[in-house]
Amino acid sequence: MKTAAECGLVACPACGTITRAFLQATVQPPRCQLCFARLHSRKPMSLQRSWAWLLAGIIAYIPANLYPIMYTTVFGDSQPNTIFGGILVLLELESYPVALVVFVASVVVPVLKFLAVAYLLISIQRKFAHSRFDRTRLFRLTEFIGRWSMIDVFVVAILAALVQIRSVALIEPGLGATAFGASVIFTMLAALALDPRLIWD
Amino acid sequence: MTSAYSDNANFKTRRYAETVLLSLVACHECDLLHEKLELRQGEVARCVRCNAFLYSNKPNSIDRALAVTLAALIMFVVANAFPFLAISVSGNSQSISIVSAVFALSDNGMWLLGLLCFSFILFIPLLRVVGLLYILLPLRFSSRLPGLELVFRGIVTMSPWSMMEIYLLGAVVALVKLASMANIELGLSFWAFALLNLLSALAAQMVDTHTLWEFMSQSRGGRKSIIDGGSHR
């Protein structure tokens, strides 16, 4: 029960072919003989890059909630809509399942994802030895679920395209949508930069 | 004489060692080494420590993946050729295609977000489908096109950024928001897009990356001869 790194081996991050680590020192830059991908035992500067993207994601999440994600104009009366306001509208319409989907995708998931990535990073840096299996599962969940937050941006884009009936109703996208999209993308990059193998090292 | 002999012996042990490496798999999520096993059809190999998926043995994987990917390409064309959604409010009607959402962003000065959405819902999904065909079609006939490895690495890197299924759910949410205020019609493109999502999920089910790499290395004479050739360089 040994890891590749403990045996002085490197698995190609793309195709998985296993090479001896000493090859890395002799061939520059070290590349996989099978698929020509750059070889590295762990993602380079994983923790620093992950922290940086995570902080960028958290910062972008602030304007995402403060600025309107769209402007609704009905019969000449223009109103800004924030993310939270949109959820309240859905609740008033009594579409509870959709309100729940939007609430989970735009509030619960981003916030939990910030916390999850931060917890994983801290646990790696503090060299926690417990619940490695659970932390790997948390990592997988974070990686899988993060993209789904983009749903908010797509809803705004579709509404803005569809509701273009000049005299009656008009929907325009707002700055909040860009900030929210940026926040989702940054957090996805944070999860992609995080090397789960560090949890077990 | 002695030196030639010892060189030869050295070379033999080295070759033996490289062959042993080829029978190993490292878990991509926790780096634990496993011996590669012959799986029976339908079996799946998982990491004994962190339970990550390692590889599987699926029947006719290349054939099936190719069929589903071809179907996905056709659906991609259909999904972009017809109206996606239509809305009508008191006599005024408006119909949009899938790209319209992208233009709605860029026309309002949000060209960066528009460009990203264009990549996530159209460009990257199309690149993935075309890239998979580029790999699978020749492999089906035990042949290969240049840059195969690079194309597949690109596909894997792009995968998290293909967001068609999220866009589809986004369309459903948008419809529910509008349902009480306007008449909504789902266009032909909506159903084609839903089918496209189903097909692209199926394509991923048909063959796993490990098996595909195995096939791709076989098209160059197998992992062993590639590695052996490489060690002389």
PDB file of N, CA and C in Angstrom, chain A residues 2-5 7 9 11 14-15 17-18 20 33-37 42 90 93 98 102 133 136 140 147-148 150-151 153-155 157-159 161-163 165 168 172-174 178 185 188-189 192 196-197 200, chain B residues 17 21 24 26 29-33 49-50 52 87 89 92 94 96 100-101 104-105 108 110 116-117 120-121 149 153 160-163 165-167 169-171 173 176-178 180 213 217 220 223 226-227 230:
ATOM      1  N   LYS A   2       1.412   1.528  -1.161  1.00  0.00           N
ATOM      2  CA  LYS A   2       2.272   2.706  -1.273  1.00  0.00           C
ATOM      3  C   LYS A   2       1.766   3.604  -2.385  1.00  0.00           C
ATOM      4  N   THR A   3       2.063   4.887  -2.267  1.00  0.00           N
ATOM      5  CA  THR A   3       1.694   5.790  -3.350  1.00  0.00           C
ATOM      6  C   THR A   3       2.823   5.821  -4.375  1.00  0.00           C
ATOM      7  N   ALA A   4       2.485   6.310  -5.573  1.00  0.00           N
ATOM      8  CA  ALA A   4       3.486   6.403  -6.628  1.00  0.00           C
ATOM      9  C   ALA A   4       4.648   7.283  -6.174  1.00  0.00           C
ATOM     10  N   ALA A   5       4.320   8.399  -5.504  1.00  0.00           N
ATOM     11  CA  ALA A   5       5.372   9.318  -5.062  1.00  0.00           C
ATOM     12  C   ALA A   5       6.333   8.635  -4.079  1.00  0.00           C
ATOM     13  N   CYS A   7       7.183   5.608  -4.044  1.00  0.00           N
ATOM     14  CA  CYS A   7       8.030   4.660  -4.765  1.00  0.00           C
ATOM     15  C   CYS A   7       8.936   5.356  -5.760  1.00  0.00           C
ATOM     16  N   LEU A   9       7.888   7.204  -8.219  1.00  0.00           N
ATOM     17  CA  LEU A   9       7.250   7.138  -9.533  1.00  0.00           C
ATOM     18  C   LEU A   9       6.342   8.339  -9.730  1.00  0.00           C
ATOM     19  N   ALA A  11       2.887   9.425 -12.003  1.00  0.00           N
ATOM     20  CA  ALA A  11       1.835   9.068 -12.959  1.00  0.00           C
ATOM     21  C   ALA A  11       1.545  10.293 -13.818  1.00  0.00           C
ATOM     22  N   ALA A  14      -2.252  13.308 -17.386  1.00  0.00           N
ATOM     23  CA  ALA A  14      -3.247  13.161 -18.451  1.00  0.00           C
ATOM     24  C   ALA A  14      -3.588  11.694 -18.705  1.00  0.00           C
ATOM     25  N   CYS A  15      -2.584  10.881 -19.045  1.00  0.00           N
ATOM     26  CA  CYS A  15      -2.904   9.518 -19.491  1.00  0.00           C
ATOM     27  C   CYS A  15      -2.606   8.459 -18.440  1.00  0.00           C
ATOM     28  N   THR A  17       0.135   7.051 -17.483  1.00  0.00           N
ATOM     29  CA  THR A  17       1.320   6.208 -17.649  1.00  0.00           C
ATOM     30  C   THR A  17       2.337   6.522 -16.556  1.00  0.00           C
ATOM     31  N   ILE A  18       2.905   5.452 -15.961  1.00  0.00           N
ATOM     32  CA  ILE A  18       3.787   5.658 -14.814  1.00  0.00           C
ATOM     33  C   ILE A  18       5.246   5.661 -15.241  1.00  0.00           C
ATOM     34  N   ARG A  20       9.466   6.705 -13.981  1.00  0.00           N
ATOM     35  CA  ARG A  20      10.340   6.919 -12.834  1.00  0.00           C
ATOM     36  C   ARG A  20      10.569   8.405 -12.629  1.00  0.00           C
ATOM     37  N   GLN A  33       6.035  10.142 -22.223  1.00  0.00           N
ATOM     38  CA  GLN A  33       6.447   9.588 -23.516  1.00  0.00           C
ATOM     39  C   GLN A  33       5.242   9.168 -24.356  1.00  0.00           C
ATOM     40  N   LEU A  34       4.144   8.915 -23.689  1.00  0.00           N
ATOM     41  CA  LEU A  34       2.968   8.428 -24.412  1.00  0.00           C
ATOM     42  C   LEU A  34       2.132   9.574 -24.956  1.00  0.00           C
ATOM     43  N   CYS A  35       1.881  10.592 -24.118  1.00  0.00           N
ATOM     44  CA  CYS A  35       0.927  11.615 -24.553  1.00  0.00           C
ATOM     45  C   CYS A  35       1.546  13.008 -24.557  1.00  0.00           C
ATOM     46  N   PHE A  36       2.819  13.135 -24.230  1.00  0.00           N
ATOM     47  CA  PHE A  36       3.582  14.390 -24.299  1.00  0.00           C
ATOM     48  C   PHE A  36       3.087  15.449 -23.315  1.00  0.00           C
ATOM     49  N   ALA A  37       2.278  15.050 -22.327  1.00  0.00           N
ATOM     50  CA  ALA A  37       1.843  16.015 -21.320  1.00  0.00           C
ATOM     51  C   ALA A  37       3.000  16.294 -20.366  1.00  0.00           C
ATOM     52  N   ARG A  42       2.677  16.184  -8.196  1.00  0.00           N
ATOM     53  CA  ARG A  42       1.539  16.923  -7.642  1.00  0.00           C
ATOM     54  C   ARG A  42       1.375  18.171  -8.482  1.00  0.00           C
ATOM     55  N   LEU A  90     -39.904  34.561  -6.950  1.00  0.00           N
ATOM     56  CA  LEU A  90     -40.323  33.183  -7.207  1.00  0.00           C
ATOM     57  C   LEU A  90     -41.189  32.654  -6.067  1.00  0.00           C
ATOM     58  N   LEU A  93     -44.599  33.977  -6.448  1.00  0.00           N
ATOM     59  CA  LEU A  93     -45.299  33.273  -7.526  1.00  0.00           C
ATOM     60  C   LEU A  93     -45.689  31.854  -7.096  1.00  0.00           C
ATOM     61  N   VAL A  98     -38.778  25.774  -8.051  1.00  0.00           N
ATOM     62  CA  VAL A  98     -37.824  26.585  -8.796  1.00  0.00           C
ATOM     63  C   VAL A  98     -37.108  27.557  -7.867  1.00  0.00           C
ATOM     64  N   VAL A 102     -33.050  27.831  -7.506  1.00  0.00           N
ATOM     65  CA  VAL A 102     -32.280  29.068  -7.636  1.00  0.00           C
ATOM     66  C   VAL A 102     -31.574  29.401  -6.328  1.00  0.00           C
ATOM     67  N   PHE A 133     -10.765  10.211   3.905  1.00  0.00           N
ATOM     68  CA  PHE A 133     -11.747   9.684   2.948  1.00  0.00           C
ATOM     69  C   PHE A 133     -12.900  10.669   2.777  1.00  0.00           C
ATOM     70  N   THR A 136     -11.831  13.666   0.816  1.00  0.00           N
ATOM     71  CA  THR A 136     -11.787  13.399  -0.624  1.00  0.00           C
ATOM     72  C   THR A 136     -13.183  13.471  -1.222  1.00  0.00           C
ATOM     73  N   ARG A 140     -14.653  15.919  -4.172  1.00  0.00           N
ATOM     74  CA  ARG A 140     -15.379  15.481  -5.373  1.00  0.00           C
ATOM     75  C   ARG A 140     -16.696  16.222  -5.511  1.00  0.00           C
ATOM     76  N   ARG A 147     -19.973  23.970 -10.944  1.00  0.00           N
ATOM     77  CA  ARG A 147     -20.367  24.484 -12.259  1.00  0.00           C
ATOM     78  C   ARG A 147     -21.844  24.854 -12.294  1.00  0.00           C
ATOM     79  N   TRP A 148     -22.660  24.168 -11.492  1.00  0.00           N
ATOM     80  CA  TRP A 148     -24.103  24.366 -11.588  1.00  0.00           C
ATOM     81  C   TRP A 148     -24.542  25.753 -11.173  1.00  0.00           C
ATOM     82  N   MET A 150     -23.546  28.370 -12.432  1.00  0.00           N
ATOM     83  CA  MET A 150     -23.642  29.190 -13.643  1.00  0.00           C
ATOM     84  C   MET A 150     -25.086  29.327 -14.109  1.00  0.00           C
ATOM     85  N   ILE A 151     -25.965  28.516 -13.576  1.00  0.00           N
ATOM     86  CA  ILE A 151     -27.368  28.529 -13.991  1.00  0.00           C
ATOM     87  C   ILE A 151     -27.964  29.933 -13.887  1.00  0.00           C
ATOM     88  N   VAL A 153     -26.527  32.857 -14.285  1.00  0.00           N
ATOM     89  CA  VAL A 153     -26.086  33.686 -15.408  1.00  0.00           C
ATOM     90  C   VAL A 153     -26.873  33.319 -16.663  1.00  0.00           C
ATOM     91  N   PHE A 154     -27.069  32.021 -16.871  1.00  0.00           N
ATOM     92  CA  PHE A 154     -27.789  31.572 -18.060  1.00  0.00           C
ATOM     93  C   PHE A 154     -29.254  32.009 -18.016  1.00  0.00           C
ATOM     94  N   VAL A 155     -29.868  31.945 -16.832  1.00  0.00           N
ATOM     95  CA  VAL A 155     -31.262  32.375 -16.704  1.00  0.00           C
ATOM     96  C   VAL A 155     -31.383  33.846 -17.104  1.00  0.00           C
ATOM     97  N   ALA A 157     -29.369  35.556 -19.064  1.00  0.00           N
ATOM     98  CA  ALA A 157     -29.119  35.688 -20.498  1.00  0.00           C
ATOM     99  C   ALA A 157     -30.348  35.279 -21.311  1.00  0.00           C
ATOM    100  N   ILE A 158     -30.982  34.178 -20.920  1.00  0.00           N
ATOM    101  CA  ILE A 158     -32.160  33.695 -21.660  1.00  0.00           C
ATOM    102  C   ILE A 158     -33.318  34.675 -21.498  1.00  0.00           C
ATOM    103  N   LEU A 159     -33.529  35.146 -20.268  1.00  0.00           N
ATOM    104  CA  LEU A 159     -34.617  36.105 -20.040  1.00  0.00           C
ATOM    105  C   LEU A 159     -34.387  37.382 -20.847  1.00  0.00           C
ATOM    106  N   ALA A 161     -32.775  37.704 -23.573  1.00  0.00           N
ATOM    107  CA  ALA A 161     -32.969  37.467 -25.006  1.00  0.00           C
ATOM    108  C   ALA A 161     -34.453  37.349 -25.342  1.00  0.00           C
ATOM    109  N   LEU A 162     -35.184  36.685 -24.449  1.00  0.00           N
ATOM    110  CA  LEU A 162     -36.581  36.343 -24.736  1.00  0.00           C
ATOM    111  C   LEU A 162     -37.524  37.514 -24.502  1.00  0.00           C
ATOM    112  N   VAL A 163     -37.330  38.214 -23.413  1.00  0.00           N
ATOM    113  CA  VAL A 163     -38.266  39.283 -23.062  1.00  0.00           C
ATOM    114  C   VAL A 163     -37.769  40.594 -23.671  1.00  0.00           C
ATOM    115  N   ILE A 165     -40.002  42.636 -25.675  1.00  0.00           N
ATOM    116  CA  ILE A 165     -41.233  43.101 -26.293  1.00  0.00           C
ATOM    117  C   ILE A 165     -41.398  44.562 -25.908  1.00  0.00           C
ATOM    118  N   VAL A 168     -44.270  46.385 -24.039  1.00  0.00           N
ATOM    119  CA  VAL A 168     -44.842  45.675 -22.891  1.00  0.00           C
ATOM    120  C   VAL A 168     -43.792  45.389 -21.814  1.00  0.00           C
ATOM    121  N   GLU A 172     -33.121  43.459 -19.191  1.00  0.00           N
ATOM    122  CA  GLU A 172     -31.725  43.713 -19.556  1.00  0.00           C
ATOM    123  C   GLU A 172     -30.822  43.115 -18.485  1.00  0.00           C
ATOM    124  N   PRO A 173     -29.680  42.541 -18.908  1.00  0.00           N
ATOM    125  CA  PRO A 173     -28.753  42.002 -17.912  1.00  0.00           C
ATOM    126  C   PRO A 173     -28.055  43.122 -17.155  1.00  0.00           C
ATOM    127  N   GLY A 174     -27.662  42.858 -15.907  1.00  0.00           N
ATOM    128  CA  GLY A 174     -26.985  43.864 -15.093  1.00  0.00           C
ATOM    129  C   GLY A 174     -25.578  43.427 -14.715  1.00  0.00           C
ATOM    130  N   THR A 178     -22.304  39.606 -14.383  1.00  0.00           N
ATOM    131  CA  THR A 178     -20.883  39.436 -14.702  1.00  0.00           C
ATOM    132  C   THR A 178     -20.094  39.070 -13.448  1.00  0.00           C
ATOM    133  N   ILE A 185     -16.655  31.144 -11.907  1.00  0.00           N
ATOM    134  CA  ILE A 185     -15.484  30.696 -12.668  1.00  0.00           C
ATOM    135  C   ILE A 185     -14.243  30.650 -11.768  1.00  0.00           C
ATOM    136  N   MET A 188     -14.446  27.697  -9.490  1.00  0.00           N
ATOM    137  CA  MET A 188     -14.162  26.458 -10.228  1.00  0.00           C
ATOM    138  C   MET A 188     -12.663  26.294 -10.419  1.00  0.00           C
ATOM    139  N   LEU A 189     -11.979  27.400 -10.753  1.00  0.00           N
ATOM    140  CA  LEU A 189     -10.526  27.348 -10.943  1.00  0.00           C
ATOM    141  C   LEU A 189      -9.825  26.997  -9.631  1.00  0.00           C
ATOM    142  N   LEU A 192     -10.145  23.334  -9.302  1.00  0.00           N
ATOM    143  CA  LEU A 192      -9.298  22.645 -10.279  1.00  0.00           C
ATOM    144  C   LEU A 192      -7.824  22.730  -9.899  1.00  0.00           C
ATOM    145  N   PRO A 196      -6.131  16.842  -5.018  1.00  0.00           N
ATOM    146  CA  PRO A 196      -6.681  16.020  -3.927  1.00  0.00           C
ATOM    147  C   PRO A 196      -5.668  15.049  -3.333  1.00  0.00           C
ATOM    148  N   ARG A 197      -4.601  14.776  -4.082  1.00  0.00           N
ATOM    149  CA  ARG A 197      -3.608  13.842  -3.554  1.00  0.00           C
ATOM    150  C   ARG A 197      -2.895  14.412  -2.334  1.00  0.00           C
ATOM    151  N   TRP A 200      -3.873  13.169   1.096  1.00  0.00           N
ATOM    152  CA  TRP A 200      -3.362  11.881   1.575  1.00  0.00           C
ATOM    153  C   TRP A 200      -1.863  11.899   1.854  1.00  0.00           C
TER     154      TRP A 200
ATOM    155  N   ALA B  17      12.025  -3.620 -15.634  1.00  0.00           N
ATOM    156  CA  ALA B  17      11.443  -2.657 -14.702  1.00  0.00           C
ATOM    157  C   ALA B  17      10.371  -1.820 -15.388  1.00  0.00           C
ATOM    158  N   LEU B  21       6.265  -1.277 -14.597  1.00  0.00           N
ATOM    159  CA  LEU B  21       5.582   0.002 -14.435  1.00  0.00           C
ATOM    160  C   LEU B  21       4.292   0.039 -15.246  1.00  0.00           C
ATOM    161  N   LEU B  24       1.100  -1.061 -13.634  1.00  0.00           N
ATOM    162  CA  LEU B  24       0.638  -0.340 -12.445  1.00  0.00           C
ATOM    163  C   LEU B  24      -0.301   0.802 -12.830  1.00  0.00           C
ATOM    164  N   ALA B  26      -1.815   4.382 -10.892  1.00  0.00           N
ATOM    165  CA  ALA B  26      -1.855   5.209  -9.683  1.00  0.00           C
ATOM    166  C   ALA B  26      -3.206   5.909  -9.635  1.00  0.00           C
ATOM    167  N   GLU B  29      -6.648  10.470  -7.641  1.00  0.00           N
ATOM    168  CA  GLU B  29      -7.108  11.336  -6.562  1.00  0.00           C
ATOM    169  C   GLU B  29      -6.320  11.171  -5.275  1.00  0.00           C
ATOM    170  N   CYS B  30      -5.674   9.988  -5.065  1.00  0.00           N
ATOM    171  CA  CYS B  30      -4.864   9.865  -3.842  1.00  0.00           C
ATOM    172  C   CYS B  30      -3.485   9.283  -4.104  1.00  0.00           C
ATOM    173  N   ASP B  31      -3.168   8.960  -5.385  1.00  0.00           N
ATOM    174  CA  ASP B  31      -1.826   8.542  -5.788  1.00  0.00           C
ATOM    175  C   ASP B  31      -1.463   7.119  -5.337  1.00  0.00           C
ATOM    176  N   LEU B  32      -2.412   6.361  -4.798  1.00  0.00           N
ATOM    177  CA  LEU B  32      -2.098   5.002  -4.358  1.00  0.00           C
ATOM    178  C   LEU B  32      -1.866   4.112  -5.576  1.00  0.00           C
ATOM    179  N   LEU B  33      -0.824   3.269  -5.493  1.00  0.00           N
ATOM    180  CA  LEU B  33      -0.508   2.382  -6.618  1.00  0.00           C
ATOM    181  C   LEU B  33      -1.359   1.118  -6.569  1.00  0.00           C
ATOM    182  N   ARG B  49      -8.423   2.731  -1.511  1.00  0.00           N
ATOM    183  CA  ARG B  49      -8.306   3.645  -0.379  1.00  0.00           C
ATOM    184  C   ARG B  49      -9.347   4.767  -0.430  1.00  0.00           C
ATOM    185  N   CYS B  50      -9.505   5.417  -1.614  1.00  0.00           N
ATOM    186  CA  CYS B  50     -10.414   6.567  -1.639  1.00  0.00           C
ATOM    187  C   CYS B  50     -11.627   6.333  -2.540  1.00  0.00           C
ATOM    188  N   ALA B  52     -11.996   6.198  -5.667  1.00  0.00           N
ATOM    189  CA  ALA B  52     -12.091   6.910  -6.943  1.00  0.00           C
ATOM    190  C   ALA B  52     -12.187   5.911  -8.092  1.00  0.00           C
ATOM    191  N   ILE B  87     -42.086  33.303 -27.110  1.00  0.00           N
ATOM    192  CA  ILE B  87     -42.925  33.887 -26.076  1.00  0.00           C
ATOM    193  C   ILE B  87     -43.918  34.793 -26.767  1.00  0.00           C
ATOM    194  N   VAL B  89     -46.922  37.804 -25.677  1.00  0.00           N
ATOM    195  CA  VAL B  89     -47.659  38.573 -24.668  1.00  0.00           C
ATOM    196  C   VAL B  89     -48.594  39.513 -25.415  1.00  0.00           C
ATOM    197  N   ASN B  92     -48.030  40.364 -29.108  1.00  0.00           N
ATOM    198  CA  ASN B  92     -46.638  40.504 -29.534  1.00  0.00           C
ATOM    199  C   ASN B  92     -45.895  39.203 -29.273  1.00  0.00           C
ATOM    200  N   GLN B  94     -42.147  36.823 -29.757  1.00  0.00           N
ATOM    201  CA  GLN B  94     -40.685  36.901 -29.860  1.00  0.00           C
ATOM    202  C   GLN B  94     -40.148  35.488 -29.802  1.00  0.00           C
ATOM    203  N   ILE B  96     -36.547  32.995 -29.972  1.00  0.00           N
ATOM    204  CA  ILE B  96     -35.079  33.041 -29.885  1.00  0.00           C
ATOM    205  C   ILE B  96     -34.461  31.688 -30.209  1.00  0.00           C
ATOM    206  N   SER B 100     -29.067  33.297 -29.120  1.00  0.00           N
ATOM    207  CA  SER B 100     -29.651  34.604 -28.798  1.00  0.00           C
ATOM    208  C   SER B 100     -29.276  35.072 -27.400  1.00  0.00           C
ATOM    209  N   ALA B 101     -29.194  34.121 -26.457  1.00  0.00           N
ATOM    210  CA  ALA B 101     -28.854  34.482 -25.079  1.00  0.00           C
ATOM    211  C   ALA B 101     -27.469  35.122 -25.021  1.00  0.00           C
ATOM    212  N   ALA B 104     -27.788  38.629 -26.311  1.00  0.00           N
ATOM    213  CA  ALA B 104     -28.469  39.489 -25.349  1.00  0.00           C
ATOM    214  C   ALA B 104     -27.467  40.083 -24.369  1.00  0.00           C
ATOM    215  N   LEU B 105     -26.437  39.307 -24.022  1.00  0.00           N
ATOM    216  CA  LEU B 105     -25.409  39.813 -23.111  1.00  0.00           C
ATOM    217  C   LEU B 105     -24.486  40.800 -23.825  1.00  0.00           C
ATOM    218  N   ASN B 108     -25.797  44.260 -24.711  1.00  0.00           N
ATOM    219  CA  ASN B 108     -25.958  45.174 -23.593  1.00  0.00           C
ATOM    220  C   ASN B 108     -24.613  45.576 -22.998  1.00  0.00           C
ATOM    221  N   MET B 110     -22.128  43.673 -22.245  1.00  0.00           N
ATOM    222  CA  MET B 110     -21.439  42.671 -21.429  1.00  0.00           C
ATOM    223  C   MET B 110     -20.808  41.632 -22.344  1.00  0.00           C
ATOM    224  N   LEU B 116     -17.871  34.349 -22.781  1.00  0.00           N
ATOM    225  CA  LEU B 116     -17.721  33.176 -21.917  1.00  0.00           C
ATOM    226  C   LEU B 116     -18.917  32.238 -22.085  1.00  0.00           C
ATOM    227  N   CYS B 117     -20.126  32.815 -22.102  1.00  0.00           N
ATOM    228  CA  CYS B 117     -21.319  31.979 -22.272  1.00  0.00           C
ATOM    229  C   CYS B 117     -21.296  31.279 -23.622  1.00  0.00           C
ATOM    230  N   PHE B 120     -19.032  28.362 -23.208  1.00  0.00           N
ATOM    231  CA  PHE B 120     -19.541  27.308 -22.325  1.00  0.00           C
ATOM    232  C   PHE B 120     -20.687  26.511 -22.948  1.00  0.00           C
ATOM    233  N   ILE B 121     -21.557  27.196 -23.719  1.00  0.00           N
ATOM    234  CA  ILE B 121     -22.743  26.462 -24.198  1.00  0.00           C
ATOM    235  C   ILE B 121     -22.656  26.051 -25.664  1.00  0.00           C
ATOM    236  N   GLU B 149      -3.124  12.597 -29.262  1.00  0.00           N
ATOM    237  CA  GLU B 149      -2.949  12.737 -27.811  1.00  0.00           C
ATOM    238  C   GLU B 149      -3.262  14.157 -27.354  1.00  0.00           C
ATOM    239  N   ARG B 153      -6.158  15.308 -24.733  1.00  0.00           N
ATOM    240  CA  ARG B 153      -5.843  16.076 -23.523  1.00  0.00           C
ATOM    241  C   ARG B 153      -6.663  17.353 -23.475  1.00  0.00           C
ATOM    242  N   PRO B 160     -14.836  20.314 -17.772  1.00  0.00           N
ATOM    243  CA  PRO B 160     -15.627  21.039 -16.769  1.00  0.00           C
ATOM    244  C   PRO B 160     -16.264  22.303 -17.326  1.00  0.00           C
ATOM    245  N   TRP B 161     -15.777  22.808 -18.471  1.00  0.00           N
ATOM    246  CA  TRP B 161     -16.260  24.071 -19.013  1.00  0.00           C
ATOM    247  C   TRP B 161     -17.329  23.877 -20.086  1.00  0.00           C
ATOM    248  N   SER B 162     -17.754  22.649 -20.267  1.00  0.00           N
ATOM    249  CA  SER B 162     -18.875  22.406 -21.180  1.00  0.00           C
ATOM    250  C   SER B 162     -20.142  22.400 -20.335  1.00  0.00           C
ATOM    251  N   MET B 163     -21.022  23.389 -20.531  1.00  0.00           N
ATOM    252  CA  MET B 163     -22.127  23.590 -19.582  1.00  0.00           C
ATOM    253  C   MET B 163     -23.493  23.515 -20.242  1.00  0.00           C
ATOM    254  N   GLU B 165     -25.780  21.208 -20.103  1.00  0.00           N
ATOM    255  CA  GLU B 165     -26.851  20.705 -19.240  1.00  0.00           C
ATOM    256  C   GLU B 165     -27.307  21.783 -18.260  1.00  0.00           C
ATOM    257  N   ILE B 166     -26.367  22.648 -17.875  1.00  0.00           N
ATOM    258  CA  ILE B 166     -26.714  23.731 -16.960  1.00  0.00           C
ATOM    259  C   ILE B 166     -27.566  24.767 -17.695  1.00  0.00           C
ATOM    260  N   TYR B 167     -27.212  25.018 -18.958  1.00  0.00           N
ATOM    261  CA  TYR B 167     -27.981  25.940 -19.785  1.00  0.00           C
ATOM    262  C   TYR B 167     -29.414  25.430 -19.969  1.00  0.00           C
ATOM    263  N   LEU B 169     -31.150  23.509 -17.918  1.00  0.00           N
ATOM    264  CA  LEU B 169     -31.893  23.742 -16.675  1.00  0.00           C
ATOM    265  C   LEU B 169     -32.188  25.231 -16.504  1.00  0.00           C
ATOM    266  N   GLY B 170     -31.250  26.069 -16.941  1.00  0.00           N
ATOM    267  CA  GLY B 170     -31.459  27.517 -16.912  1.00  0.00           C
ATOM    268  C   GLY B 170     -32.666  27.918 -17.747  1.00  0.00           C
ATOM    269  N   ALA B 171     -32.811  27.289 -18.912  1.00  0.00           N
ATOM    270  CA  ALA B 171     -33.965  27.574 -19.770  1.00  0.00           C
ATOM    271  C   ALA B 171     -35.260  27.198 -19.065  1.00  0.00           C
ATOM    272  N   VAL B 173     -35.788  27.082 -15.802  1.00  0.00           N
ATOM    273  CA  VAL B 173     -36.031  28.066 -14.742  1.00  0.00           C
ATOM    274  C   VAL B 173     -36.603  29.355 -15.331  1.00  0.00           C
ATOM    275  N   VAL B 176     -40.263  28.912 -16.188  1.00  0.00           N
ATOM    276  CA  VAL B 176     -41.153  28.934 -15.023  1.00  0.00           C
ATOM    277  C   VAL B 176     -41.363  30.367 -14.549  1.00  0.00           C
ATOM    278  N   LYS B 177     -40.287  31.174 -14.619  1.00  0.00           N
ATOM    279  CA  LYS B 177     -40.410  32.567 -14.196  1.00  0.00           C
ATOM    280  C   LYS B 177     -41.403  33.321 -15.069  1.00  0.00           C
ATOM    281  N   LEU B 178     -41.465  32.963 -16.357  1.00  0.00           N
ATOM    282  CA  LEU B 178     -42.305  33.704 -17.287  1.00  0.00           C
ATOM    283  C   LEU B 178     -43.698  33.105 -17.442  1.00  0.00           C
ATOM    284  N   SER B 180     -46.296  32.575 -15.792  1.00  0.00           N
ATOM    285  CA  SER B 180     -47.529  33.199 -15.310  1.00  0.00           C
ATOM    286  C   SER B 180     -47.841  34.491 -16.061  1.00  0.00           C
ATOM    287  N   TRP B 213      -7.141   5.809 -23.575  1.00  0.00           N
ATOM    288  CA  TRP B 213      -5.684   5.942 -23.679  1.00  0.00           C
ATOM    289  C   TRP B 213      -5.065   4.630 -24.113  1.00  0.00           C
ATOM    290  N   SER B 217      -2.792   4.275 -27.381  1.00  0.00           N
ATOM    291  CA  SER B 217      -1.406   3.825 -27.381  1.00  0.00           C
ATOM    292  C   SER B 217      -1.254   2.598 -28.292  1.00  0.00           C
ATOM    293  N   ARG B 220      -0.327   3.274 -31.735  1.00  0.00           N
ATOM    294  CA  ARG B 220       1.088   3.560 -31.974  1.00  0.00           C
ATOM    295  C   ARG B 220       1.946   2.345 -31.663  1.00  0.00           C
ATOM    296  N   ARG B 223       1.727   0.611 -25.463  1.00  0.00           N
ATOM    297  CA  ARG B 223       2.496   1.379 -24.481  1.00  0.00           C
ATOM    298  C   ARG B 223       3.929   0.894 -24.374  1.00  0.00           C
ATOM    299  N   ILE B 226       6.288   2.028 -27.087  1.00  0.00           N
ATOM    300  CA  ILE B 226       6.499   3.476 -27.005  1.00  0.00           C
ATOM    301  C   ILE B 226       7.510   3.789 -25.915  1.00  0.00           C
ATOM    302  N   ILE B 227       7.310   3.169 -24.737  1.00  0.00           N
ATOM    303  CA  ILE B 227       8.205   3.430 -23.606  1.00  0.00           C
ATOM    304  C   ILE B 227       9.605   2.907 -23.918  1.00  0.00           C
ATOM    305  N   GLY B 230      11.299   5.111 -26.207  1.00  0.00           N
ATOM    306  CA  GLY B 230      11.623   6.360 -25.516  1.00  0.00           C
ATOM    307  C   GLY B 230      12.883   6.251 -24.679  1.00  0.00           C
TER     308      GLY B 230
END
